[in-house]
PDB file of C-alpha atoms in Angstrom:
ATOM      1  CA  MET A 968     -11.417   4.433  19.534  1.00 73.00           C
ATOM      2  CA  SER A 969     -12.078   0.792  18.612  1.00 76.00           C
ATOM      3  CA  PHE A 970     -13.382  -1.096  15.567  1.00 75.00           C
ATOM      4  CA  PRO A 971     -14.904  -4.373  16.776  1.00 78.00           C
ATOM      5  CA  SER A 972     -16.132  -7.297  14.692  1.00 83.00           C
ATOM      6  CA  SER A 973     -16.618 -11.015  15.238  1.00 84.00           C
ATOM      7  CA  SER A 974     -13.040 -11.819  14.164  1.00 91.00           C
ATOM      8  CA  SER A 975     -11.033  -8.672  14.862  1.00 95.00           C
ATOM      9  CA  ARG A 976     -10.613  -5.791  17.293  1.00 96.00           C
ATOM     10  CA  VAL A 977      -8.717  -2.614  16.412  1.00 97.00           C
ATOM     11  CA  TYR A 978      -7.763   0.029  18.979  1.00 97.00           C
ATOM     12  CA  THR A 979      -6.341   3.337  17.785  1.00 96.00           C
ATOM     13  CA  THR A 980      -6.738   5.343  21.002  1.00 95.00           C
ATOM     14  CA  TYR A 981      -6.738   4.027  24.574  1.00 96.00           C
ATOM     15  CA  ASP A 982      -5.060   4.516  27.942  1.00 96.00           C
ATOM     16  CA  LEU A 983      -1.481   3.225  27.643  1.00 95.00           C
ATOM     17  CA  ASN A 984      -1.447   2.543  31.377  1.00 94.00           C
ATOM     18  CA  ASN A 985      -4.598   0.473  31.109  1.00 96.00           C
ATOM     19  CA  PRO A 986      -4.885  -0.970  27.561  1.00 96.00           C
ATOM     20  CA  PRO A 987      -7.976  -2.980  26.567  1.00 96.00           C
ATOM     21  CA  GLY A 988      -7.956  -6.635  27.523  1.00 95.00           C
ATOM     22  CA  ARG A 989      -7.525  -9.426  25.021  1.00 92.00           C
ATOM     23  CA  PRO A 990     -10.922 -10.880  23.947  1.00 93.00           C
ATOM     24  CA  GLY A 991      -9.935 -14.485  24.738  1.00 93.00           C
ATOM     25  CA  SER A 992      -7.294 -17.205  24.535  1.00 92.00           C
ATOM     26  CA  ASP A 993      -8.157 -17.964  20.903  1.00 95.00           C
ATOM     27  CA  TRP A 994      -7.020 -14.492  19.808  1.00 96.00           C
ATOM     28  CA  THR A 995      -3.568 -13.129  18.946  1.00 97.00           C
ATOM     29  CA  ARG A 996      -2.683  -9.571  19.964  1.00 98.00           C
ATOM     30  CA  PHE A 997      -0.561  -7.614  17.466  1.00 98.00           C
ATOM     31  CA  VAL A 998       0.937  -4.277  18.508  1.00 98.00           C
ATOM     32  CA  CYS A 999       1.656  -2.177  15.413  1.00 98.00           C
ATOM     33  CA  ILE A1000       4.252   0.588  15.157  1.00 98.00           C
ATOM     34  CA  SER A1001       6.306   2.244  12.420  1.00 96.00           C
ATOM     35  CA  ASP A1002       8.624   5.176  11.765  1.00 94.00           C
ATOM     36  CA  THR A1003      10.090   5.382  15.247  1.00 94.00           C
ATOM     37  CA  HIS A1004      13.309   6.930  13.844  1.00 92.00           C
ATOM     38  CA  SER A1005      15.469   6.017  16.870  1.00 90.00           C
ATOM     39  CA  ARG A1006      12.837   7.283  19.305  1.00 92.00           C
ATOM     40  CA  ILE A1007      11.904   5.203  22.329  1.00 93.00           C
ATOM     41  CA  VAL A1008       8.131   5.240  22.728  1.00 95.00           C
ATOM     42  CA  PRO A1009       5.716   3.603  25.195  1.00 96.00           C
ATOM     43  CA  VAL A1010       4.390   0.314  23.836  1.00 97.00           C
ATOM     44  CA  PRO A1011       1.646  -1.866  25.366  1.00 97.00           C
ATOM     45  CA  PRO A1012       2.269  -5.602  25.827  1.00 97.00           C
ATOM     46  CA  GLY A1013       1.094  -8.150  23.270  1.00 97.00           C
ATOM     47  CA  ASP A1014       1.937 -11.414  21.542  1.00 98.00           C
ATOM     48  CA  VAL A1015       3.625  -9.924  18.474  1.00 98.00           C
ATOM     49  CA  LEU A1016       5.172  -6.500  17.861  1.00 98.00           C
ATOM     50  CA  LEU A1017       5.018  -5.473  14.187  1.00 98.00           C
ATOM     51  CA  HIS A1018       7.387  -2.650  13.186  1.00 97.00           C
ATOM     52  CA  ALA A1019       6.812  -1.477   9.604  1.00 95.00           C
ATOM     53  CA  GLY A1020      10.146   0.258   9.155  1.00 89.00           C
ATOM     54  CA  ASP A1021      12.217   3.414   9.481  1.00 87.00           C
ATOM     55  CA  LEU A1022      13.901   2.122  12.596  1.00 88.00           C
ATOM     56  CA  SER A1023      16.569   4.825  12.674  1.00 83.00           C
ATOM     57  CA  SER A1024      16.866   8.580  12.236  1.00 80.00           C
ATOM     58  CA  HIS A1025      19.871   8.948   9.939  1.00 74.00           C
ATOM     59  CA  GLY A1026      20.873   5.398   9.024  1.00 71.00           C
ATOM     60  CA  THR A1027      23.918   5.205  11.279  1.00 79.00           C
ATOM     61  CA  LEU A1028      24.820   2.083  13.210  1.00 82.00           C
ATOM     62  CA  ARG A1029      24.496   4.038  16.437  1.00 86.00           C
ATOM     63  CA  ASP A1030      20.940   5.049  15.553  1.00 85.00           C
ATOM     64  CA  LEU A1031      20.039   1.458  14.796  1.00 86.00           C
ATOM     65  CA  GLU A1032      21.649   0.194  17.998  1.00 88.00           C
ATOM     66  CA  ILE A1033      19.467   2.571  20.031  1.00 90.00           C
ATOM     67  CA  THR A1034      16.342   1.111  18.433  1.00 90.00           C
ATOM     68  CA  LEU A1035      17.462  -2.515  18.706  1.00 91.00           C
ATOM     69  CA  ASN A1036      18.383  -2.173  22.371  1.00 92.00           C
ATOM     70  CA  TRP A1037      14.940  -0.740  22.980  1.00 94.00           C
ATOM     71  CA  LEU A1038      13.211  -3.514  21.018  1.00 95.00           C
ATOM     72  CA  LYS A1039      15.176  -6.179  22.888  1.00 94.00           C
ATOM     73  CA  SER A1040      13.918  -4.749  26.170  1.00 95.00           C
ATOM     74  CA  LEU A1041      10.246  -5.046  25.215  1.00 96.00           C
ATOM     75  CA  PRO A1042       8.248  -8.005  26.593  1.00 95.00           C
ATOM     76  CA  HIS A1043       6.677  -9.144  23.314  1.00 96.00           C
ATOM     77  CA  PRO A1044       7.806 -12.745  22.569  1.00 96.00           C
ATOM     78  CA  LEU A1045       8.137 -11.952  18.856  1.00 96.00           C
ATOM     79  CA  LYS A1046       9.152  -8.648  17.231  1.00 95.00           C
ATOM     80  CA  MET A1047       9.145  -8.230  13.451  1.00 94.00           C
ATOM     81  CA  SER A1048      10.350  -5.475  11.163  1.00 91.00           C
ATOM     82  CA  ALA A1049      10.289  -5.091   7.393  1.00 83.00           C
ATOM     83  CA  SER A1050      12.719  -2.225   6.887  1.00 72.00           C
ATOM     84  CA  MET A1051      16.134  -0.954   7.823  1.00 57.00           C
ATOM     85  CA  VAL A1052      18.446   1.529   6.141  1.00 52.00           C
ATOM     86  CA  LEU A1053      21.974   0.083   6.041  1.00 56.00           C
ATOM     87  CA  ASP A1054      23.075  -3.204   4.528  1.00 63.00           C
ATOM     88  CA  ALA A1055      26.057  -3.064   6.882  1.00 62.00           C
ATOM     89  CA  ALA A1056      23.634  -3.187   9.806  1.00 74.00           C
ATOM     90  CA  ARG A1057      22.115  -6.513   8.772  1.00 77.00           C
ATOM     91  CA  ASP A1058      24.202  -8.427  11.306  1.00 81.00           C
ATOM     92  CA  LEU A1059      22.699  -6.332  14.084  1.00 83.00           C
ATOM     93  CA  VAL A1060      19.142  -7.314  13.214  1.00 84.00           C
ATOM     94  CA  THR A1061      19.777 -10.918  12.176  1.00 86.00           C
ATOM     95  CA  GLY A1062      22.490 -11.954  14.644  1.00 84.00           C
ATOM     96  CA  GLU A1063      22.159 -14.435  17.466  1.00 88.00           C
ATOM     97  CA  ASP A1064      21.536 -11.761  20.100  1.00 88.00           C
ATOM     98  CA  ALA A1065      18.657 -10.321  18.067  1.00 89.00           C
ATOM     99  CA  ARG A1066      17.142 -13.765  17.445  1.00 90.00           C
ATOM    100  CA  GLU A1067      17.327 -14.661  21.137  1.00 91.00           C
ATOM    101  CA  SER A1068      15.436 -11.444  21.895  1.00 93.00           C
ATOM    102  CA  GLY A1069      12.625 -12.465  19.540  1.00 94.00           C
ATOM    103  CA  ILE A1070      13.557 -10.051  16.723  1.00 94.00           C
ATOM    104  CA  CYS A1071      12.805 -11.217  13.174  1.00 94.00           C
ATOM    105  CA  TYR A1072      13.871  -8.966  10.280  1.00 92.00           C
ATOM    106  CA  LEU A1073      12.033  -9.588   6.993  1.00 92.00           C
ATOM    107  CA  GLU A1074      13.409  -8.360   3.667  1.00 87.00           C
ATOM    108  CA  TYR A1075      11.262  -9.739   0.816  1.00 88.00           C
ATOM    109  CA  GLU A1076      10.648 -12.968   2.720  1.00 90.00           C
ATOM    110  CA  SER A1077       8.034 -14.924   4.651  1.00 94.00           C
ATOM    111  CA  PHE A1078       8.049 -16.272   8.177  1.00 95.00           C
ATOM    112  CA  LYS A1079       5.738 -18.638  10.053  1.00 96.00           C
ATOM    113  CA  PHE A1080       5.150 -18.477  13.789  1.00 96.00           C
ATOM    114  CA  ASP A1081       2.785 -19.948  16.369  1.00 95.00           C
ATOM    115  CA  VAL A1082       0.736 -18.195  19.044  1.00 94.00           C
ATOM    116  CA  ASN A1083      -1.305 -20.308  21.446  1.00 89.00           C
ATOM    117  CA  GLY A1084      -1.336 -23.228  19.018  1.00 91.00           C
ATOM    118  CA  HIS A1085      -2.313 -21.160  15.977  1.00 94.00           C
ATOM    119  CA  THR A1086       0.069 -20.726  13.041  1.00 95.00           C
ATOM    120  CA  TRP A1087       0.415 -17.382  11.273  1.00 96.00           C
ATOM    121  CA  LYS A1088       2.341 -16.591   8.101  1.00 96.00           C
ATOM    122  CA  VAL A1089       3.714 -13.088   7.567  1.00 96.00           C
ATOM    123  CA  TYR A1090       5.512 -11.544   4.594  1.00 94.00           C
ATOM    124  CA  GLY A1091       7.687  -8.445   4.946  1.00 93.00           C
ATOM    125  CA  SER A1092       8.779  -6.012   2.247  1.00 88.00           C
ATOM    126  CA  PRO A1093      10.666  -2.712   2.762  1.00 84.00           C
ATOM    127  CA  ALA A1094      10.124  -1.463  -0.832  1.00 80.00           C
ATOM    128  CA  VAL A1095       8.591   1.986  -1.356  1.00 75.00           C
ATOM    129  CA  PRO A1096       7.925   4.163  -4.410  1.00 69.00           C
ATOM    130  CA  ARG A1097      10.367   7.029  -4.858  1.00 65.00           C
ATOM    131  CA  TYR A1098       9.195   9.673  -2.372  1.00 58.00           C
ATOM    132  CA  VAL A1099      12.067  11.193  -0.364  1.00 56.00           C
ATOM    133  CA  ASP A1100      15.682  10.139   0.067  1.00 57.00           C
ATOM    134  CA  GLY A1101      15.972   6.698   1.597  1.00 57.00           C
ATOM    135  CA  ALA A1102      16.637   3.006   1.060  1.00 57.00           C
ATOM    136  CA  PHE A1103      14.683   0.350  -0.867  1.00 62.00           C
ATOM    137  CA  GLN A1104      13.057   2.843  -3.233  1.00 63.00           C
ATOM    138  CA  TYR A1105      12.018   2.171  -6.818  1.00 62.00           C
ATOM    139  CA  THR A1106      11.124   4.464  -9.698  1.00 56.00           C
ATOM    140  CA  THR A1107       9.567   2.102 -12.269  1.00 57.00           C
ATOM    141  CA  PRO A1108       7.105  -0.820 -12.085  1.00 56.00           C
ATOM    142  CA  GLU A1109       9.870  -3.130 -13.273  1.00 53.00           C
ATOM    143  CA  THR A1110      11.912  -2.418 -10.156  1.00 54.00           C
ATOM    144  CA  ALA A1111       9.010  -2.628  -7.707  1.00 59.00           C
ATOM    145  CA  GLU A1112       8.685  -5.544  -5.311  1.00 62.00           C
ATOM    146  CA  GLY A1113       4.889  -5.735  -5.181  1.00 63.00           C
ATOM    147  CA  ASN A1114       4.692  -8.764  -7.445  1.00 63.00           C
ATOM    148  CA  LEU A1115       6.847 -10.796  -5.045  1.00 79.00           C
ATOM    149  CA  ILE A1116       4.158 -10.896  -2.371  1.00 86.00           C
ATOM    150  CA  PRO A1117       2.941 -14.499  -2.040  1.00 88.00           C
ATOM    151  CA  SER A1118      -0.741 -15.361  -2.006  1.00 85.00           C
ATOM    152  CA  ASP A1119      -0.702 -17.661   1.035  1.00 89.00           C
ATOM    153  CA  ILE A1120      -0.145 -15.132   3.814  1.00 92.00           C
ATOM    154  CA  ASP A1121      -2.163 -14.026   6.809  1.00 94.00           C
ATOM    155  CA  ILE A1122      -0.199 -10.862   7.584  1.00 96.00           C
ATOM    156  CA  LEU A1123       1.515  -8.391   5.265  1.00 96.00           C
ATOM    157  CA  LEU A1124       4.147  -6.024   6.648  1.00 95.00           C
ATOM    158  CA  THR A1125       5.279  -3.298   4.239  1.00 93.00           C
ATOM    159  CA  HIS A1126       6.789   0.122   4.664  1.00 91.00           C
ATOM    160  CA  THR A1127       4.695   1.746   1.943  1.00 90.00           C
ATOM    161  CA  PRO A1128       0.915   1.995   2.032  1.00 93.00           C
ATOM    162  CA  PRO A1129      -1.095   0.605  -0.861  1.00 93.00           C
ATOM    163  CA  HIS A1130      -2.377   3.410  -3.044  1.00 93.00           C
ATOM    164  CA  GLY A1131      -5.507   5.074  -1.708  1.00 95.00           C
ATOM    165  CA  ILE A1132      -5.575   3.615   1.824  1.00 96.00           C
ATOM    166  CA  HIS A1133      -4.292   5.675   4.752  1.00 97.00           C
ATOM    167  CA  ASP A1134      -1.745   7.261   2.412  1.00 95.00           C
ATOM    168  CA  PHE A1135      -2.851  10.885   2.036  1.00 94.00           C
ATOM    169  CA  SER A1136       0.227  13.057   2.429  1.00 92.00           C
ATOM    170  CA  GLY A1137       0.682  16.587   3.689  1.00 89.00           C
ATOM    171  CA  GLN A1138       1.302  17.619   0.083  1.00 89.00           C
ATOM    172  CA  GLY A1139      -2.304  16.759  -0.715  1.00 90.00           C
ATOM    173  CA  ASN A1140      -1.809  13.569  -2.718  1.00 91.00           C
ATOM    174  CA  HIS A1141      -2.082   9.802  -2.304  1.00 92.00           C
ATOM    175  CA  ALA A1142       1.502   8.619  -1.798  1.00 89.00           C
ATOM    176  CA  GLY A1143       0.839   4.868  -1.593  1.00 90.00           C
ATOM    177  CA  CYS A1144       1.991   2.242  -4.072  1.00 89.00           C
ATOM    178  CA  PRO A1145      -0.381   1.352  -6.955  1.00 88.00           C
ATOM    179  CA  ILE A1146       1.582  -1.837  -7.666  1.00 86.00           C
ATOM    180  CA  LEU A1147       1.079  -3.061  -4.113  1.00 89.00           C
ATOM    181  CA  ALA A1148      -2.650  -2.329  -4.253  1.00 90.00           C
ATOM    182  CA  SER A1149      -2.901  -4.100  -7.604  1.00 86.00           C
ATOM    183  CA  ARG A1150      -1.062  -7.168  -6.314  1.00 85.00           C
ATOM    184  CA  LEU A1151      -3.435  -7.558  -3.384  1.00 87.00           C
ATOM    185  CA  ARG A1152      -6.451  -7.325  -5.703  1.00 85.00           C
ATOM    186  CA  ALA A1153      -4.887  -9.838  -8.097  1.00 83.00           C
ATOM    187  CA  ILE A1154      -4.303 -12.360  -5.320  1.00 81.00           C
ATOM    188  CA  GLU A1155      -7.936 -12.154  -4.229  1.00 79.00           C
ATOM    189  CA  HIS A1156      -9.216 -12.340  -7.803  1.00 72.00           C
ATOM    190  CA  ASN A1157      -7.122 -15.442  -8.485  1.00 69.00           C
ATOM    191  CA  VAL A1158      -8.418 -17.175  -5.365  1.00 62.00           C
ATOM    192  CA  ARG A1159     -12.021 -16.394  -6.308  1.00 56.00           C
ATOM    193  CA  THR A1160     -11.809 -17.373  -9.989  1.00 57.00           C
ATOM    194  CA  THR A1161      -9.873 -20.604  -9.399  1.00 54.00           C
ATOM    195  CA  GLY A1162     -12.262 -21.759  -6.710  1.00 52.00           C
ATOM    196  CA  ARG A1163      -9.565 -22.327  -4.110  1.00 52.00           C
ATOM    197  CA  LYS A1164     -10.760 -22.650  -0.544  1.00 51.00           C
ATOM    198  CA  SER A1165     -10.866 -19.323   1.269  1.00 46.00           C
ATOM    199  CA  THR A1166      -8.971 -20.305   4.414  1.00 45.00           C
ATOM    200  CA  THR A1167      -6.837 -18.102   6.604  1.00 41.00           C
ATOM    201  CA  ALA A1168      -3.944 -19.081   4.345  1.00 41.00           C
ATOM    202  CA  THR A1169      -5.443 -17.653   1.153  1.00 55.00           C
ATOM    203  CA  TYR A1170      -6.157 -14.089   2.074  1.00 75.00           C
ATOM    204  CA  CYS A1171      -4.388 -11.335   3.965  1.00 91.00           C
ATOM    205  CA  ARG A1172      -6.192 -10.586   7.251  1.00 94.00           C
ATOM    206  CA  LEU A1173      -3.862  -7.854   8.477  1.00 97.00           C
ATOM    207  CA  HIS A1174      -1.797  -5.366   6.479  1.00 97.00           C
ATOM    208  CA  VAL A1175       0.498  -3.027   8.436  1.00 98.00           C
ATOM    209  CA  TRP A1176       2.582  -0.163   7.024  1.00 96.00           C
ATOM    210  CA  GLY A1177       3.856   3.326   7.859  1.00 95.00           C
ATOM    211  CA  HIS A1178       5.951   5.792   5.802  1.00 90.00           C
ATOM    212  CA  ILE A1179       3.298   8.512   5.447  1.00 93.00           C
ATOM    213  CA  HIS A1180       3.265   9.755   9.044  1.00 94.00           C
ATOM    214  CA  GLU A1181       0.333  12.134   8.723  1.00 95.00           C
ATOM    215  CA  ALA A1182      -1.947   9.334   7.427  1.00 96.00           C
ATOM    216  CA  ARG A1183      -1.672   7.288  10.635  1.00 97.00           C
ATOM    217  CA  GLY A1184      -4.864   5.338  11.277  1.00 97.00           C
ATOM    218  CA  ALA A1185      -6.703   2.048  10.856  1.00 97.00           C
ATOM    219  CA  SER A1186      -9.796   0.609   9.248  1.00 96.00           C
ATOM    220  CA  ILE A1187     -11.477  -2.708   8.503  1.00 94.00           C
ATOM    221  CA  SER A1188     -12.401  -3.435   4.898  1.00 90.00           C
ATOM    222  CA  THR A1189     -14.219  -6.279   3.164  1.00 87.00           C
ATOM    223  CA  THR A1190     -12.197  -7.971   0.430  1.00 82.00           C
ATOM    224  CA  ILE A1191     -13.631  -9.365  -2.812  1.00 74.00           C
ATOM    225  CA  LEU A1192     -13.526 -12.740  -1.043  1.00 73.00           C
ATOM    226  CA  ASN A1193     -16.075 -11.275   1.407  1.00 80.00           C
ATOM    227  CA  ARG A1194     -13.523 -11.550   4.217  1.00 84.00           C
ATOM    228  CA  GLU A1195     -12.294  -8.893   6.606  1.00 90.00           C
ATOM    229  CA  ARG A1196      -8.925  -7.214   6.291  1.00 94.00           C
ATOM    230  CA  VAL A1197      -7.555  -4.905   8.979  1.00 96.00           C
ATOM    231  CA  GLN A1198      -5.535  -2.077   7.402  1.00 97.00           C
ATOM    232  CA  VAL A1199      -3.128  -0.140   9.614  1.00 98.00           C
ATOM    233  CA  ASN A1200      -0.866   2.824   9.021  1.00 98.00           C
ATOM    234  CA  ALA A1201       1.121   2.459  12.239  1.00 98.00           C
ATOM    235  CA  ALA A1202       3.363   5.522  11.956  1.00 97.00           C
ATOM    236  CA  ILE A1203       4.093   6.726  15.460  1.00 95.00           C
ATOM    237  CA  ARG A1204       2.766  10.187  16.305  1.00 91.00           C
ATOM    238  CA  ARG A1205       3.380  11.752  19.682  1.00 87.00           C
ATOM    239  CA  GLU A1206      -0.277  12.334  20.467  1.00 89.00           C
ATOM    240  CA  TYR A1207      -1.374   8.743  19.742  1.00 94.00           C
ATOM    241  CA  PRO A1208      -0.404   5.319  21.131  1.00 96.00           C
ATOM    242  CA  PRO A1209       0.659   2.293  19.058  1.00 98.00           C
ATOM    243  CA  ILE A1210      -2.273   0.635  17.303  1.00 98.00           C
ATOM    244  CA  ILE A1211      -3.473  -2.658  18.788  1.00 98.00           C
ATOM    245  CA  VAL A1212      -5.030  -5.332  16.589  1.00 98.00           C
ATOM    246  CA  ASP A1213      -6.576  -8.502  18.026  1.00 97.00           C
ATOM    247  CA  LEU A1214      -7.358 -11.291  15.564  1.00 97.00           C
ATOM    248  CA  ARG A1215      -9.421 -14.359  16.348  1.00 95.00           C
ATOM    249  CA  HIS A1216      -7.910 -17.685  15.356  1.00 95.00           C
ATOM    250  CA  GLU A1217      -9.859 -19.088  12.424  1.00 85.00           C
ATOM    251  CA  LYS A1218     -10.180 -22.693  11.354  1.00 74.00           C
ATOM    252  CA  ASP A1219      -9.945 -23.820   7.725  1.00 51.00           C
ATOM    253  CA  ALA A1220     -13.187 -23.293   5.861  1.00 41.00           C
TER     254      ALA A1220
END
């Protein structure tokens, strides 16, 4: 299944042995995954691999090493993740060997990178509302990290969904974060009311998350800035491949 538009392509189902071709040289291909939990899964090639967290099964160093060795073996020039489970494992994901393999771990921070002459800015946050046992969880708005998200990003990588978007749990409720959803609306409202130019640097074109496995899926929405945003719950499920997102390089408006 695909969702095409003039500036984005989203593929949620396809033949892993024969994935769809990239639309052109002025596009970047993002391959989106999440919640691999130490599993090694087939992944199609692309420019950037975005992993939205839950790298390991039980939080042990051995679990994390299994995932990192797998990620290092993948052909994507750049691999990003916004969540891990052990502070003691930070050296594994930020060390020289990881960097040389193209791995970039983001914990409440931004990162800029170039693909075919186009610069992208991504922000990664592992924070999630209290849901089940795990790391980086908060129980009150004061301890949430949603307000840290900067306004000048192209790509947002979080572990939690925003409330109400691809977040419907098996318990029959929306398990996404209201603070995250509110922050995204506030950024757009501020851009619109202050009259700032709506360039690729003032709105989020791609938001990738996971966490709620059963809500895996993707959609394209129109923001209050009348711009497209691709929204992806990339949780890996055995019957579906990783989600591919192609974004056309845009010039400043």
